[in-house]
């Protein structure tokens, strides 16, 4: 059959599943266990299918639109060198995200386990690449995403309050930590609450987008086209500049793969996953390109380059006394993106731990709330560690480099599975050139900066990825168990009221 996939989905009984990770078996606490048997019939503890099409689309749109579009236009313009090229880069990033997401639609409807890249790499290449992905994601990528997003939240909340002086960095960090705390609480508290907040934030940010687009259209119609006259003059001819311009833009588009992390919680994933992708990503692309046109209608390139936060300068020009609305909506927008990021990260951690690639407790779920709270709390702690030294720019470059390394690898997984698993049903099938195109572009994005301007950070990133093997060999491959871990697990299980899960049933 289809190997572990069928094995997992057929073992509806909680005990059968807990043998999948022996640590949980040994530490399964009778008190907690009898408790949950009273509350719910055996086998039904786990994440539930609760996300519909609208919430799914809002998870994509709402995590894609975060801080990036309000901050990155400067980076894209600087690195691409001209107005024309920057608009092309923004469009290109959208197209690339769409192509990538179409491949993920095939993968996600064929392998309906949550965890996106993790589950696909596991199916195509076996445990080691999947493990390395979860290692880098859980310990670096995902917490640094949450950190970047919440830092922007902090800046936009503290900024308007500190009139006339630059915002106090300590205060910004405190507000950031507060935001991470609140987001984590919401996500541990209830899936419904988290999705409702996600939906509200998405509506709020789409209104902000609409304001910027309409404001720009009004100015354009008044004949402010002088900044577009230069077209492609000054376009950078360096390959690595264009690649890093893409890095800035792609950060704003990141999140196009978010729904794939929670396929197990999606109602009717075969239909809703592709639909949410078809709807969400073109919508975001159109918004981003129009927003950039609006920025450039109101500001010259020099002004965009001089502005730390383009959207704010834009607002003070166009909105006048209502300019205070802008930081408010950006704060809501980043909060929503942070919430969506945290939501999906919890699931990735959960799936990798369920497979035995991370400490067992990370796959436990709250006995009444059905949320993966240990995974969420771990993510929060790591994110807080990252904001303490935090410099956003370098975080973003490192992020895009590593992320595209794995997106490229996932494209390879799609191609390999076409041939290795010919007979699996594929409710959605992407034309085979698409993964090849995305693969080529991601290879370019990863290699061009390394070749043209080697920076030691890229080497560190690679070393970090490989260093995951040091833990893999003893703990995953040889299944080494530390006595103390059982004690810790039991303690945490009682403290957090969590239990091992049974697999998702529809
Ligand atoms: N695109 C978002 C922004 O501009 C960041 C998305 C973070 N990525 C993710 N997979 N959650 O702020």
PDB file of N, CA and C in Angstrom, residues 15-16 40 55 116 124 134 205 245 253 288 309 324 357 361 365 380 394 420-421 443 474 482:
ATOM      1  N   UNK A  15      -4.007   3.958  21.422  1.00  0.00           N
ATOM      2  CA  UNK A  15      -2.852   3.189  21.871  1.00  0.00           C
ATOM      3  C   UNK A  15      -1.986   2.742  20.714  1.00  0.00           C
ATOM      4  N   UNK A  16      -2.634   2.375  19.623  1.00  0.00           N
ATOM      5  CA  UNK A  16      -1.870   1.930  18.470  1.00  0.00           C
ATOM      6  C   UNK A  16      -0.978   3.066  17.992  1.00  0.00           C
ATOM      7  N   UNK A  40     -13.995  12.301  26.432  1.00  0.00           N
ATOM      8  CA  UNK A  40     -14.295  12.054  25.025  1.00  0.00           C
ATOM      9  C   UNK A  40     -14.065  10.582  24.759  1.00  0.00           C
ATOM     10  N   UNK A  55     -12.073  30.310   5.548  1.00  0.00           N
ATOM     11  CA  UNK A  55     -11.008  30.418   6.543  1.00  0.00           C
ATOM     12  C   UNK A  55      -9.675  29.975   5.952  1.00  0.00           C
ATOM     13  N   UNK A 116       3.062  20.125   5.285  1.00  0.00           N
ATOM     14  CA  UNK A 116       3.598  20.587   4.007  1.00  0.00           C
ATOM     15  C   UNK A 116       4.949  19.945   3.664  1.00  0.00           C
ATOM     16  N   UNK A 124       8.805  11.405  -0.362  1.00  0.00           N
ATOM     17  CA  UNK A 124       9.624  11.261  -1.565  1.00  0.00           C
ATOM     18  C   UNK A 124      11.041  10.789  -1.258  1.00  0.00           C
ATOM     19  N   UNK A 134      12.483  19.753   9.288  1.00  0.00           N
ATOM     20  CA  UNK A 134      11.775  20.098  10.526  1.00  0.00           C
ATOM     21  C   UNK A 134      12.751  20.713  11.527  1.00  0.00           C
ATOM     22  N   UNK A 205      -7.037  44.079   6.919  1.00  0.00           N
ATOM     23  CA  UNK A 205      -5.881  44.427   6.084  1.00  0.00           C
ATOM     24  C   UNK A 205      -6.279  44.617   4.639  1.00  0.00           C
ATOM     25  N   UNK A 245      16.862  41.209  -4.783  1.00  0.00           N
ATOM     26  CA  UNK A 245      15.618  41.989  -4.906  1.00  0.00           C
ATOM     27  C   UNK A 245      14.439  41.035  -4.752  1.00  0.00           C
ATOM     28  N   UNK A 253       5.637  37.904  -0.050  1.00  0.00           N
ATOM     29  CA  UNK A 253       4.729  36.885  -0.587  1.00  0.00           C
ATOM     30  C   UNK A 253       4.764  35.601   0.229  1.00  0.00           C
ATOM     31  N   UNK A 288      -0.515  43.645  -4.373  1.00  0.00           N
ATOM     32  CA  UNK A 288       0.861  44.115  -4.189  1.00  0.00           C
ATOM     33  C   UNK A 288       1.316  45.021  -5.334  1.00  0.00           C
ATOM     34  N   UNK A 309       9.636  53.292   6.308  1.00  0.00           N
ATOM     35  CA  UNK A 309       8.359  52.605   6.181  1.00  0.00           C
ATOM     36  C   UNK A 309       7.531  53.366   5.153  1.00  0.00           C
ATOM     37  N   UNK A 324      -3.116  58.692  10.901  1.00  0.00           N
ATOM     38  CA  UNK A 324      -2.920  57.821  12.068  1.00  0.00           C
ATOM     39  C   UNK A 324      -3.525  56.428  11.851  1.00  0.00           C
ATOM     40  N   UNK A 357      10.394  12.556  14.980  1.00  0.00           N
ATOM     41  CA  UNK A 357      11.570  13.340  14.622  1.00  0.00           C
ATOM     42  C   UNK A 357      11.875  14.454  15.621  1.00  0.00           C
ATOM     43  N   UNK A 361       6.647  14.941  23.252  1.00  0.00           N
ATOM     44  CA  UNK A 361       5.681  15.856  23.865  1.00  0.00           C
ATOM     45  C   UNK A 361       5.216  16.939  22.894  1.00  0.00           C
ATOM     46  N   UNK A 365      -1.564  17.066  22.401  1.00  0.00           N
ATOM     47  CA  UNK A 365      -2.628  18.026  22.157  1.00  0.00           C
ATOM     48  C   UNK A 365      -3.374  18.240  23.466  1.00  0.00           C
ATOM     49  N   UNK A 380       6.943  29.942  20.649  1.00  0.00           N
ATOM     50  CA  UNK A 380       6.961  31.272  21.260  1.00  0.00           C
ATOM     51  C   UNK A 380       8.283  31.521  21.988  1.00  0.00           C
ATOM     52  N   UNK A 394      18.884  41.304   8.213  1.00  0.00           N
ATOM     53  CA  UNK A 394      19.684  40.102   8.029  1.00  0.00           C
ATOM     54  C   UNK A 394      18.828  38.868   8.278  1.00  0.00           C
ATOM     55  N   UNK A 420       8.008   7.704  -8.751  1.00  0.00           N
ATOM     56  CA  UNK A 420       8.129   6.689  -7.714  1.00  0.00           C
ATOM     57  C   UNK A 420       6.752   6.176  -7.259  1.00  0.00           C
ATOM     58  N   UNK A 421       5.778   7.073  -7.180  1.00  0.00           N
ATOM     59  CA  UNK A 421       4.436   6.669  -6.728  1.00  0.00           C
ATOM     60  C   UNK A 421       3.440   6.983  -7.833  1.00  0.00           C
ATOM     61  N   UNK A 443      16.808  27.401  -7.647  1.00  0.00           N
ATOM     62  CA  UNK A 443      18.255  27.159  -7.708  1.00  0.00           C
ATOM     63  C   UNK A 443      18.980  28.481  -7.963  1.00  0.00           C
ATOM     64  N   UNK A 474      21.851   9.616  17.021  1.00  0.00           N
ATOM     65  CA  UNK A 474      21.508   8.882  18.250  1.00  0.00           C
ATOM     66  C   UNK A 474      20.011   8.827  18.544  1.00  0.00           C
ATOM     67  N   UNK A 482      16.498   8.858  26.775  1.00  0.00           N
ATOM     68  CA  UNK A 482      17.057   9.301  28.032  1.00  0.00           C
ATOM     69  C   UNK A 482      15.997   9.112  29.110  1.00  0.00           C
TER      70      UNK A 482
END
